[in-house]
mmCIF file of C-alpha atoms in Angstrom:
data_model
loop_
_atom_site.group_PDB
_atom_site.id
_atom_site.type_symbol
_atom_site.label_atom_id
_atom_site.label_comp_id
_atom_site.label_asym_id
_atom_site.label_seq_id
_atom_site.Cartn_x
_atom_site.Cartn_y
_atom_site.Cartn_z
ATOM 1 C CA UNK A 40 0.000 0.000 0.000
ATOM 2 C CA UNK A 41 1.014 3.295 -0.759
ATOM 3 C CA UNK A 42 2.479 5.877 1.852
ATOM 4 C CA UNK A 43 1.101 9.184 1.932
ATOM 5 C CA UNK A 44 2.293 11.608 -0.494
ATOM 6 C CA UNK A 45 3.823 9.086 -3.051
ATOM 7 C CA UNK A 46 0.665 7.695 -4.662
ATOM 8 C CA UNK A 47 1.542 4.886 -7.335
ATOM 9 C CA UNK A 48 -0.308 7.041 -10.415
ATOM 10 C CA UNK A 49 0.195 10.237 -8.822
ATOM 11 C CA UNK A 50 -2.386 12.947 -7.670
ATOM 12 C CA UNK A 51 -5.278 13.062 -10.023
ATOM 13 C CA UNK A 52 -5.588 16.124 -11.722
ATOM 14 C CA UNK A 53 -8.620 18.571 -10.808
ATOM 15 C CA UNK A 54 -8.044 17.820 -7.323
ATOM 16 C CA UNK A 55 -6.829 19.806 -5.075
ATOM 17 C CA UNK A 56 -2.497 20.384 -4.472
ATOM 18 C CA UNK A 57 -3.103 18.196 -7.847
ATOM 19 C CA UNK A 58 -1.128 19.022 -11.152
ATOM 20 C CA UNK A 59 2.302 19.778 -12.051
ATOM 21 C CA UNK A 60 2.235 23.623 -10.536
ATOM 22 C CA UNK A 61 2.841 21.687 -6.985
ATOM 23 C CA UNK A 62 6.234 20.138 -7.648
ATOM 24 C CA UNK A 63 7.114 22.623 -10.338
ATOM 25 C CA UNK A 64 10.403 24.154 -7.705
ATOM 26 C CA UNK A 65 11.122 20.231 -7.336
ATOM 27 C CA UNK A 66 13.983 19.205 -9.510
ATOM 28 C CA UNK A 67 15.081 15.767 -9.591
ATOM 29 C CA UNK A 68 18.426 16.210 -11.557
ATOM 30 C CA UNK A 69 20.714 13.110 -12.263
ATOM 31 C CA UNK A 70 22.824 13.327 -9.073
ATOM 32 C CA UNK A 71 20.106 13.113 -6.985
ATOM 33 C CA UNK A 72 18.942 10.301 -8.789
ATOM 34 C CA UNK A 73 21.860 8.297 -8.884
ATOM 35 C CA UNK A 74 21.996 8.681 -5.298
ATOM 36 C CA UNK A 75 18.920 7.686 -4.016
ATOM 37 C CA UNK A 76 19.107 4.069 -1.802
ATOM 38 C CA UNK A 77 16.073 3.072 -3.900
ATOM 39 C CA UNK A 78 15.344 2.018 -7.204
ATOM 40 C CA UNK A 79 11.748 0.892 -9.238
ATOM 41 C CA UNK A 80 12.112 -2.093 -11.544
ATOM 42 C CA UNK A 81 10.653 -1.120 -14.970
ATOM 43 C CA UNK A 82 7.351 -3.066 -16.371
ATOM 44 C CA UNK A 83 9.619 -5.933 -17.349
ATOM 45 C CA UNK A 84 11.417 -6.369 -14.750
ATOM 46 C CA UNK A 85 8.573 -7.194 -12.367
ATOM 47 C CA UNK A 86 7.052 -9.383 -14.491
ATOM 48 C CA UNK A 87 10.316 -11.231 -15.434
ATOM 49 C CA UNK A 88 11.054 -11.301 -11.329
ATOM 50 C CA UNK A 89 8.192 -11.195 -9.631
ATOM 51 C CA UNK A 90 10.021 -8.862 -7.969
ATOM 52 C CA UNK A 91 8.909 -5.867 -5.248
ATOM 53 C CA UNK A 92 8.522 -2.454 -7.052
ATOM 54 C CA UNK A 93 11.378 -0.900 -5.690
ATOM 55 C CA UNK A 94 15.303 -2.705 -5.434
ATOM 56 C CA UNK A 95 18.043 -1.451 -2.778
ATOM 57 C CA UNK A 96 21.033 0.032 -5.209
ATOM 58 C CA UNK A 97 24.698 -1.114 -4.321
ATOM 59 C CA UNK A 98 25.896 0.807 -1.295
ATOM 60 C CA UNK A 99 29.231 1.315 -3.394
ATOM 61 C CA UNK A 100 27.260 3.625 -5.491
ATOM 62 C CA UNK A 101 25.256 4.982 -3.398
ATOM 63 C CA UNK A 102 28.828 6.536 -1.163
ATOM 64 C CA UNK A 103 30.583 6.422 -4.256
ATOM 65 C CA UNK A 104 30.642 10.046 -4.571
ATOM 66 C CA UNK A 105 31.361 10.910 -1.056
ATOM 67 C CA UNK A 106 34.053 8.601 -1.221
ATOM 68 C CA UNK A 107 35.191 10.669 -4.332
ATOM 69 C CA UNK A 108 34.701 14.027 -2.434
ATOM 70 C CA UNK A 109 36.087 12.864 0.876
ATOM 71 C CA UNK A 110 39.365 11.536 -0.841
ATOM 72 C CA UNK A 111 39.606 15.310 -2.727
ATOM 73 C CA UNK A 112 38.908 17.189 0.244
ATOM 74 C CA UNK A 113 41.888 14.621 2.084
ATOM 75 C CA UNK A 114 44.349 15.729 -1.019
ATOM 76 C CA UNK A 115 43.636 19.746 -0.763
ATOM 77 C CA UNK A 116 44.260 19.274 2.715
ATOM 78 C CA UNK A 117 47.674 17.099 2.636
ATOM 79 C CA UNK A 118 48.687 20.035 -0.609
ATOM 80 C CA UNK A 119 47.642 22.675 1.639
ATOM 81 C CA UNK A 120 49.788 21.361 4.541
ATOM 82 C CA UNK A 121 52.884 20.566 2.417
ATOM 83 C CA UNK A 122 52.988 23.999 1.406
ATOM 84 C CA UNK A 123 52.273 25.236 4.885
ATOM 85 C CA UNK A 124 55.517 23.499 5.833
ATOM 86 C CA UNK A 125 57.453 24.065 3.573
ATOM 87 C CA UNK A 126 57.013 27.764 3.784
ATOM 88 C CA UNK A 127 58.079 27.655 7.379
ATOM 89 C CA UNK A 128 60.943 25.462 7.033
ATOM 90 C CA UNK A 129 62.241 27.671 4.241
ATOM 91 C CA UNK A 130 60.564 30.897 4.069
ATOM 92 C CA UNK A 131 63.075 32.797 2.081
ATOM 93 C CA UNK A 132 64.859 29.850 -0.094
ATOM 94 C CA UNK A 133 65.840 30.934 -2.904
ATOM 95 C CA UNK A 134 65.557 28.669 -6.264
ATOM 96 C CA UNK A 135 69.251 29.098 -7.198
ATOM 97 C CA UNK A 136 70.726 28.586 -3.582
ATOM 98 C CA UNK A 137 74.269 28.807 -3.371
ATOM 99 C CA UNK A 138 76.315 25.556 -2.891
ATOM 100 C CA UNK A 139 78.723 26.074 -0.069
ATOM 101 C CA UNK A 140 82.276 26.455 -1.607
ATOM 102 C CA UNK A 141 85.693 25.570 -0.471
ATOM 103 C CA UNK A 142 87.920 28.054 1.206
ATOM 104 C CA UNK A 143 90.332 29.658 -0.918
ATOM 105 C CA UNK A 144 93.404 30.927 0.518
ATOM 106 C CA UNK A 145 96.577 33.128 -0.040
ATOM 107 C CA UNK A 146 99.288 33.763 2.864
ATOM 108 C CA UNK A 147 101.579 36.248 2.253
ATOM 109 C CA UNK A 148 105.350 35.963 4.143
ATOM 110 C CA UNK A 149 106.844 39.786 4.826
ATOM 111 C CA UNK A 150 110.486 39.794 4.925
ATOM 112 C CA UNK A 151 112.490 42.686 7.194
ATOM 113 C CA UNK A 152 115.325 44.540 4.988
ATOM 114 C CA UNK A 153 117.451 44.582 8.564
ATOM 115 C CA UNK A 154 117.435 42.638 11.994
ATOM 116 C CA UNK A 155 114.131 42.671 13.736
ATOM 117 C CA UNK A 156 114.393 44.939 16.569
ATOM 118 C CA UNK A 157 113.225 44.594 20.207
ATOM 119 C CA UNK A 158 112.286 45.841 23.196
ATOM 120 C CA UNK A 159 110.104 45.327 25.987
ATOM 121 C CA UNK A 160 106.030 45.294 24.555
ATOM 122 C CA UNK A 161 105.410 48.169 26.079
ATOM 123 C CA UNK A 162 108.128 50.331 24.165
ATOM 124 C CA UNK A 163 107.705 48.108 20.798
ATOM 125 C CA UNK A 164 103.757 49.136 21.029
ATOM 126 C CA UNK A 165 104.345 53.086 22.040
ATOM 127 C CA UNK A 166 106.639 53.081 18.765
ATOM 128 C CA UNK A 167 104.731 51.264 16.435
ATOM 129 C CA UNK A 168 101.400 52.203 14.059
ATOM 130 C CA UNK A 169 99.639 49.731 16.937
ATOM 131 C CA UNK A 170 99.987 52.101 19.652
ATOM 132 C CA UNK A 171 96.440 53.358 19.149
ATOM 133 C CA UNK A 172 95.367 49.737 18.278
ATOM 134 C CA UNK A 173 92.433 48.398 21.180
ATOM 135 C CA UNK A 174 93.571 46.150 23.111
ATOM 136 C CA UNK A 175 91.872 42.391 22.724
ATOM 137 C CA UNK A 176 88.506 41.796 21.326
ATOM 138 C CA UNK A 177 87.750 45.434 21.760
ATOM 139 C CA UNK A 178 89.386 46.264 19.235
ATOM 140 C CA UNK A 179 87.327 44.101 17.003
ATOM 141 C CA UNK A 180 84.620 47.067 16.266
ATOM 142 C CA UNK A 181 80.863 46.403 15.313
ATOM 143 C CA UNK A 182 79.823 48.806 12.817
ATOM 144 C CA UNK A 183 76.421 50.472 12.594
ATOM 145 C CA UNK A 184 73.987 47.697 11.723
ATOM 146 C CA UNK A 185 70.888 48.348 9.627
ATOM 147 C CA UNK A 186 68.223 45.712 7.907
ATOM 148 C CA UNK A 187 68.824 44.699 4.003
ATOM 149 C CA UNK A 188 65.842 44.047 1.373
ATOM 150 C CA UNK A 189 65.784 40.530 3.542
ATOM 151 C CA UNK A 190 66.779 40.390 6.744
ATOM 152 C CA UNK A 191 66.312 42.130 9.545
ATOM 153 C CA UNK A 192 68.456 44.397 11.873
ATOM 154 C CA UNK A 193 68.873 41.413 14.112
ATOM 155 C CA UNK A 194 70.002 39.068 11.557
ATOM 156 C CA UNK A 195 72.510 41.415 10.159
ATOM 157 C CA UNK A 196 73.709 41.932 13.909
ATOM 158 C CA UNK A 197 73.865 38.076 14.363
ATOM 159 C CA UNK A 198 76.090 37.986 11.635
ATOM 160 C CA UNK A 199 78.455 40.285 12.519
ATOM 161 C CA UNK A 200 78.528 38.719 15.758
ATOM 162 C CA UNK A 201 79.437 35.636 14.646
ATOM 163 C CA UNK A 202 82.086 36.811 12.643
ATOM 164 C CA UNK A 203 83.786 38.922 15.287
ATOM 165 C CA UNK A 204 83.275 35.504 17.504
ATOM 166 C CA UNK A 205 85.795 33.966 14.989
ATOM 167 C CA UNK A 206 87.960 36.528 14.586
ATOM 168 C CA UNK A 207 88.452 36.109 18.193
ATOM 169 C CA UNK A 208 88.774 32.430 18.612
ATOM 170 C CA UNK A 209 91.255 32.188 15.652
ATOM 171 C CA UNK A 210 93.482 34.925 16.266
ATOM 172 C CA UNK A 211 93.660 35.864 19.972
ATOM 173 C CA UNK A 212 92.965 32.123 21.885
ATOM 174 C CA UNK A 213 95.996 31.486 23.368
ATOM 175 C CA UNK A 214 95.489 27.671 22.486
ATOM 176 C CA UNK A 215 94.605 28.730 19.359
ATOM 177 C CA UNK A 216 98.108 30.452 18.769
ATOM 178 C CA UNK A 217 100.114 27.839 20.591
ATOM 179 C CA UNK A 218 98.521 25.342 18.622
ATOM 180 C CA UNK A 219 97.425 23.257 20.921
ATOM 181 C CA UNK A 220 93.691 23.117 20.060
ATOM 182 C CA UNK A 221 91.672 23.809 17.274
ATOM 183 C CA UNK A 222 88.056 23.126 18.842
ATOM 184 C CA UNK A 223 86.797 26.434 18.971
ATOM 185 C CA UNK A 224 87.352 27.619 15.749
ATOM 186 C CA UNK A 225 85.831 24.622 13.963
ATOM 187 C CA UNK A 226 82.956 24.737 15.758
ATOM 188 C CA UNK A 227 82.056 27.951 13.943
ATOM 189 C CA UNK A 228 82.679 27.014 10.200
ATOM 190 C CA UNK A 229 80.209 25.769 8.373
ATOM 191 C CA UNK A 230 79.572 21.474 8.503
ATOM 192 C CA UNK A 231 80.395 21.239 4.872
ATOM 193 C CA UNK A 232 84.251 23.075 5.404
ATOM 194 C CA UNK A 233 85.033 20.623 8.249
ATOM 195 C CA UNK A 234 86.675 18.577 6.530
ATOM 196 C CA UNK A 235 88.862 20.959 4.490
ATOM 197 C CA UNK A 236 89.537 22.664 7.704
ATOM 198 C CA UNK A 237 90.205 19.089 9.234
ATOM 199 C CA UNK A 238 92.566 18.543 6.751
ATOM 200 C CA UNK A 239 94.030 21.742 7.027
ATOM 201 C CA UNK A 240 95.175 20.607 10.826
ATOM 202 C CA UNK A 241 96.094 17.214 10.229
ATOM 203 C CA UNK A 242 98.183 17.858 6.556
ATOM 204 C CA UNK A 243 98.501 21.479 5.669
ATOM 205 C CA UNK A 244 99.613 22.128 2.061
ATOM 206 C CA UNK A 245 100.262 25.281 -0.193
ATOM 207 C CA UNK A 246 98.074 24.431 -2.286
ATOM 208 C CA UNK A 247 95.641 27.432 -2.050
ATOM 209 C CA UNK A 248 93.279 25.334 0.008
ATOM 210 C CA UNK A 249 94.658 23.562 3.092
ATOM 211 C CA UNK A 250 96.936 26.238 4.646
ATOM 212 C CA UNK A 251 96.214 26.575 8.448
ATOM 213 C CA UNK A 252 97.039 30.059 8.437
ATOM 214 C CA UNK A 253 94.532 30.596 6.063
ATOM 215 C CA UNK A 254 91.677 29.835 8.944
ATOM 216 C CA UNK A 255 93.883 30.672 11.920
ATOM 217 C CA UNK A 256 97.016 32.116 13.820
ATOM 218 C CA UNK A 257 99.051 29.510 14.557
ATOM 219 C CA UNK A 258 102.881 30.661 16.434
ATOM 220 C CA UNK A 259 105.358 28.244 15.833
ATOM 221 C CA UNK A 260 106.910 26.753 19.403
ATOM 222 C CA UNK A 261 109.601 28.569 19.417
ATOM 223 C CA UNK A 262 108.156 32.039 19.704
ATOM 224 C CA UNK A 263 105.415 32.543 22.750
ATOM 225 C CA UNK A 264 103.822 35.948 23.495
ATOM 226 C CA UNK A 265 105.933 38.251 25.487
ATOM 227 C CA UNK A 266 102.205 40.117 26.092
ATOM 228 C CA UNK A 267 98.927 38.689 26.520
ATOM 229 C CA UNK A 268 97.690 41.497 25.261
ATOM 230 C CA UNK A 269 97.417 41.679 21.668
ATOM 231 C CA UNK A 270 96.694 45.328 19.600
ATOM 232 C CA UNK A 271 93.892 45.397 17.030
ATOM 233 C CA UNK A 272 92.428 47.432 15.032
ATOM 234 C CA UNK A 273 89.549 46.889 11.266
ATOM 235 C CA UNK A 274 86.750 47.304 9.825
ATOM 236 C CA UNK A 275 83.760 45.337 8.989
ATOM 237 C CA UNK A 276 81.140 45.570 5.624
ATOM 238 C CA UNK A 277 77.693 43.589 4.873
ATOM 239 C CA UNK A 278 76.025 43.177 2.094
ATOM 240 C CA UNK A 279 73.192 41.314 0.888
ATOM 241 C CA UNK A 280 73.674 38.262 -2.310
ATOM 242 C CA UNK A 281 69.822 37.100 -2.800
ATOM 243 C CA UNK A 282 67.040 36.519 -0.469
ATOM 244 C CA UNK A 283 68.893 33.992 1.739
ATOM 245 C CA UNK A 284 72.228 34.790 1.945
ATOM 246 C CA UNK A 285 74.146 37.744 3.317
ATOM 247 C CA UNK A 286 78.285 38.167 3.318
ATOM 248 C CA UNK A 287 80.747 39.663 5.975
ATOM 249 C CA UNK A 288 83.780 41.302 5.039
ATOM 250 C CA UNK A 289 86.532 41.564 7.602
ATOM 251 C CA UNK A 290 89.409 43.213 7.051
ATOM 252 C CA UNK A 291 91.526 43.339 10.954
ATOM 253 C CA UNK A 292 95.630 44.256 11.541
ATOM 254 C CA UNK A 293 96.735 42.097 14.697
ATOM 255 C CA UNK A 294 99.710 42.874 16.404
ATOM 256 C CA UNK A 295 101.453 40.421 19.104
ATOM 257 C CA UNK A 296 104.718 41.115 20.976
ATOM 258 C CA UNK A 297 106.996 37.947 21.123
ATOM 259 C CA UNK A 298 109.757 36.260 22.487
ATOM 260 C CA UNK A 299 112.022 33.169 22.266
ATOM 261 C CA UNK A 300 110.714 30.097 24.382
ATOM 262 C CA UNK A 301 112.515 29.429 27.311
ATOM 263 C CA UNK A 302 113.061 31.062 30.475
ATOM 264 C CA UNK A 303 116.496 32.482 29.266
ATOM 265 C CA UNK A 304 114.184 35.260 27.437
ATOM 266 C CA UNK A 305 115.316 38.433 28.292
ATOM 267 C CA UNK A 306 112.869 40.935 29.223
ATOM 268 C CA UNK A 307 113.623 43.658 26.078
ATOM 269 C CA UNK A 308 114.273 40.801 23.868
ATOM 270 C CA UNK A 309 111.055 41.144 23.030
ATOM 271 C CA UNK A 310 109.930 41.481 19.439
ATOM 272 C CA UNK A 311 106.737 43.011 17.335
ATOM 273 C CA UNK A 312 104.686 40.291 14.877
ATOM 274 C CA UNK A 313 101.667 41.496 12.760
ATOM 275 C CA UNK A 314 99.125 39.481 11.055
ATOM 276 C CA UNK A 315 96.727 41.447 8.668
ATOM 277 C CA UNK A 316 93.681 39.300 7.791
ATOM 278 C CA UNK A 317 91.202 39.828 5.456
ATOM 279 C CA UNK A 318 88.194 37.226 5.666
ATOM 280 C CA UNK A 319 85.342 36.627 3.275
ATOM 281 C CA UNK A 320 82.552 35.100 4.933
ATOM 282 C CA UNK A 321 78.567 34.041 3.702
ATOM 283 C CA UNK A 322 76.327 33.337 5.798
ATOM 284 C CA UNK A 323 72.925 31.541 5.141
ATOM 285 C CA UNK A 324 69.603 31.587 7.520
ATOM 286 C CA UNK A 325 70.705 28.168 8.893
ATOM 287 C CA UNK A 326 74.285 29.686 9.865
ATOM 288 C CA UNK A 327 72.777 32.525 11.417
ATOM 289 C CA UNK A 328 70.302 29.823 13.177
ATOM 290 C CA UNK A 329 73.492 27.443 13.999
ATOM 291 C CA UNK A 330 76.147 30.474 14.894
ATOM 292 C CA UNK A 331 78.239 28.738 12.169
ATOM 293 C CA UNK A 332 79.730 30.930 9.233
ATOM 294 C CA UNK A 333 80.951 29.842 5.522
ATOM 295 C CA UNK A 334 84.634 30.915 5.192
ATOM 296 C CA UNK A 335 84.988 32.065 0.848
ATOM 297 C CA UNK A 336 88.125 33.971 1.258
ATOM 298 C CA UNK A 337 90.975 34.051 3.493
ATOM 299 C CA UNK A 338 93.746 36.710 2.907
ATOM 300 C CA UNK A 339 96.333 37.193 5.251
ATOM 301 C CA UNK A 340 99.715 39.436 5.216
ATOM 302 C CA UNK A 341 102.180 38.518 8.045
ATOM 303 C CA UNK A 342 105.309 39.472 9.013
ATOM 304 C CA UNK A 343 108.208 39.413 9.800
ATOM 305 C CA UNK A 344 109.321 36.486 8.177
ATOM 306 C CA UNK A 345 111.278 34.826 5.840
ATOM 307 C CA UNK A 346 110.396 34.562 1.762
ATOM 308 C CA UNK A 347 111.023 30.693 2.322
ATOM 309 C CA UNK A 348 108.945 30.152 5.479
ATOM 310 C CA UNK A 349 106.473 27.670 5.059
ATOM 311 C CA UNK A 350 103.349 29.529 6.059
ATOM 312 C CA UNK A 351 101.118 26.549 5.368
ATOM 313 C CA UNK A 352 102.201 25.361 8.764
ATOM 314 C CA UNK A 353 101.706 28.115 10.792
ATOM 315 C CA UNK A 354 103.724 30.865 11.229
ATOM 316 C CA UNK A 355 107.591 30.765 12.052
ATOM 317 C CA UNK A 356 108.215 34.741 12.921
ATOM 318 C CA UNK A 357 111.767 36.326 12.784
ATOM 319 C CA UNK A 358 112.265 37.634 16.237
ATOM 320 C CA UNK A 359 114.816 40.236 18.010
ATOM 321 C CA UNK A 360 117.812 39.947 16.352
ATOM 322 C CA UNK A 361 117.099 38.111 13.251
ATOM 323 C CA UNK A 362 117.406 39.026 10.132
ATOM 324 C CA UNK A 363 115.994 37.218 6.754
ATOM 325 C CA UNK A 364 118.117 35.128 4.594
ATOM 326 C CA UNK A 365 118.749 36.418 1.166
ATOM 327 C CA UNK A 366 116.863 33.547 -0.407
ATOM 328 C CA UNK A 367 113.953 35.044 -2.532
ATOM 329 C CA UNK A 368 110.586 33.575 -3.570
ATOM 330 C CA UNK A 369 110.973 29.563 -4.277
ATOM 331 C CA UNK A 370 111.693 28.948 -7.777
ATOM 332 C CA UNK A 371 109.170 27.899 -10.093
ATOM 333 C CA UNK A 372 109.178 25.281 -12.995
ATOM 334 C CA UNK A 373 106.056 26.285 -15.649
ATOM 335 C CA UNK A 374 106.644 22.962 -17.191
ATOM 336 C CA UNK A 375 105.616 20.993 -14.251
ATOM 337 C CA UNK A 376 102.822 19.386 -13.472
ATOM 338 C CA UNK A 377 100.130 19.498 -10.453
ATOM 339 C CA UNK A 378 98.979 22.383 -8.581
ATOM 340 C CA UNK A 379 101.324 25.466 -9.251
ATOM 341 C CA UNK A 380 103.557 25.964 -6.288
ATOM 342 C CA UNK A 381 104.674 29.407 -6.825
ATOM 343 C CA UNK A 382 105.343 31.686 -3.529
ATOM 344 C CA UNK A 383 104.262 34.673 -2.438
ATOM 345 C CA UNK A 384 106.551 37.286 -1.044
ATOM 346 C CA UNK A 385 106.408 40.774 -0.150
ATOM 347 C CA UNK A 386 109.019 43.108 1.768
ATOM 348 C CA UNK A 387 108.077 44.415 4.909
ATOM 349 C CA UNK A 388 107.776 48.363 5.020
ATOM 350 C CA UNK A 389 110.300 49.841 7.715
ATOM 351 C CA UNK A 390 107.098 51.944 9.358
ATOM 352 C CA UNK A 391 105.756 48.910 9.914
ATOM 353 C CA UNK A 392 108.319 48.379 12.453
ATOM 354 C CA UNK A 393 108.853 49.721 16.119
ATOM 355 C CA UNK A 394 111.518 53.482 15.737
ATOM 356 C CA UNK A 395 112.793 55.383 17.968
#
């Protein structure tokens, strides 16, 4: 029997609510169709089957197009997080990020004309271009800071501090320039130098690449610093590559006072060393994160010393009373073969040195 409201043959017309004007705003269109849990066997069908008027459809199509919209709405949200991740993990990547390079380096020997003179540190400073140096890390100035097109005033600050950290651990540590540890200086380069710098300890070469004066002042034993106190005195300059990446230019004169090991020393047998570095370094929004820097550049005048002092080493300073040998530059041979092995010399200027 019949419910209400769905007669078999439908209202009959002339009666009231009858006709189509009633279910005129109804509109059965094919989705709705497809998805209703019913469906009436035609004519044939019920004669054929014997069948009841009406057969359940297969629940697979009757959630078939949920399914469909609840796996779509599934994907826009999985797309939408990806991005959402991605975007915080690397806000600011840029599409042609720089690979990290290899450290490039060129040490520079400075040979006196005469005997090295000395003193005690005091008098060697008060007569030198140091005398107005800073004393320490305070001589290692910050310059005025200011934000780039992408990073901030902090960031810019953070880098500078974390070059001035190196500057400090690799050229006034007094481990550091005995040369008895290396740990805190390779805790701020970059992962992927490591193992150039790690090299650089364990078998230093002039090859342009593996010098350990090229990350660090290193004293040979046989010198020691007559003064703790070292004189310093630079500048620094940022600028901004691309979206992620931001460089440091250092460019810092060290001066130390030293002496002969030994307690035989004498007390104005003290000499003046100076170490000019100029360091090229990049940092990334991961160094800046990590208080690790990427070391491009490393060039460094020192002296005094001798034209054939192997500088790859560390350095083996000329103290009071020593003069350099008259051997030039190392000679050359253009016809060999492997990395070119050419030195660099240069003569130390007289006003470099302490007068009276």
């Amino acid at each position: 029997m019949a419910g209400r409201g769905e007669p078999p043959e439908g209202t009959p017309e002339g009666l009231p609510g009858g006709g189509e004007d009633e279910y005129r705003s109804v509109v059965f269109d094919e989705s709705f169709v497809r998805a209703a849990p019913f469906q009436e066997f035609s004519a044939q069908e019920r004669m054929r089957e014997h069948a009841r008027a009406v057969r359940s459809r297969p629940a697979w199509s009757v959630r078939r197009s949920s399914k469909q919209a609840l796996i779509l709405v599934l994907l826009l949200v999985l797309a939408f997080g990806t991005a959402i991740y991605m975007g915080v993990r690397h806000p600011y990547q840029s599409a042609s990020a720089l690979r990290t390079e290899p450290l490039r380096t060129t040490v520079v020997p400075l040979a006196p004309r005469d005997r090295v003179p000395g003193d005690k540190p005091s008098e060697l400073f008060a007569h030198s271009p140091a005398a107005h140096f800073r004393t320490g890390a305070a001589g290692i100035t910050m310059p005025p800071t200011g934000r780039t097109v992408h990073f901030s005033d902090s960031q810019v600050g953070t880098a500078l501090d974390i070059a001035k950290d190196y500057l400090v651990k690799s050229s006034l540590a007094p481990d550091v320039l005995a040369g008895t540890s290396v740990h805190s200086v390779r805790v701020l380069i970059d992962p992927d130098q490591q193992a150039q710098f790690d090299r650089s300890v364990r078998t230093p070469s002039d090859d342009g690449r593996h010098s350990i004066s090229g990350w660090l002042v290193r004293l040979a034993p046989a010198a020691v610093l007559a003064d703790p106190d070292v004189r310093v005195s630079g500048t620094f300059r940022f600028s901004e590559i691309d979206s992620g990446t931001i460089d440091v230019v250092s460019d810092h004169t060290f001066s130390y006072t030293l002496r002969p090991a030994g307690p035989a020393a004498k007390a104005d047998g003290a000499s003046l060393f100076t170490v000019r570095r100029e360091l090229h370094f990049r940092f990334d929004r991961d160094d800046l994160r990590t208080h690790r820097a990427e070391l491009l550049v490393s060039y460094v005048q020192a002296g005094p010393l001798a034209c054939s002092s192997d500088t790859s080493v560390g350095f083996q300073p000329l103290l009071a009373g020593e003069k350099a040998s008259g051997k030039g530059p190392a000679g050359t041979d253009p016809y060999a073969v492997g990395s070119p092995t050419a030195a660099l010399c240069g003569t130390l200027d007289p006003s470099a040195q302490p007068s009276r």
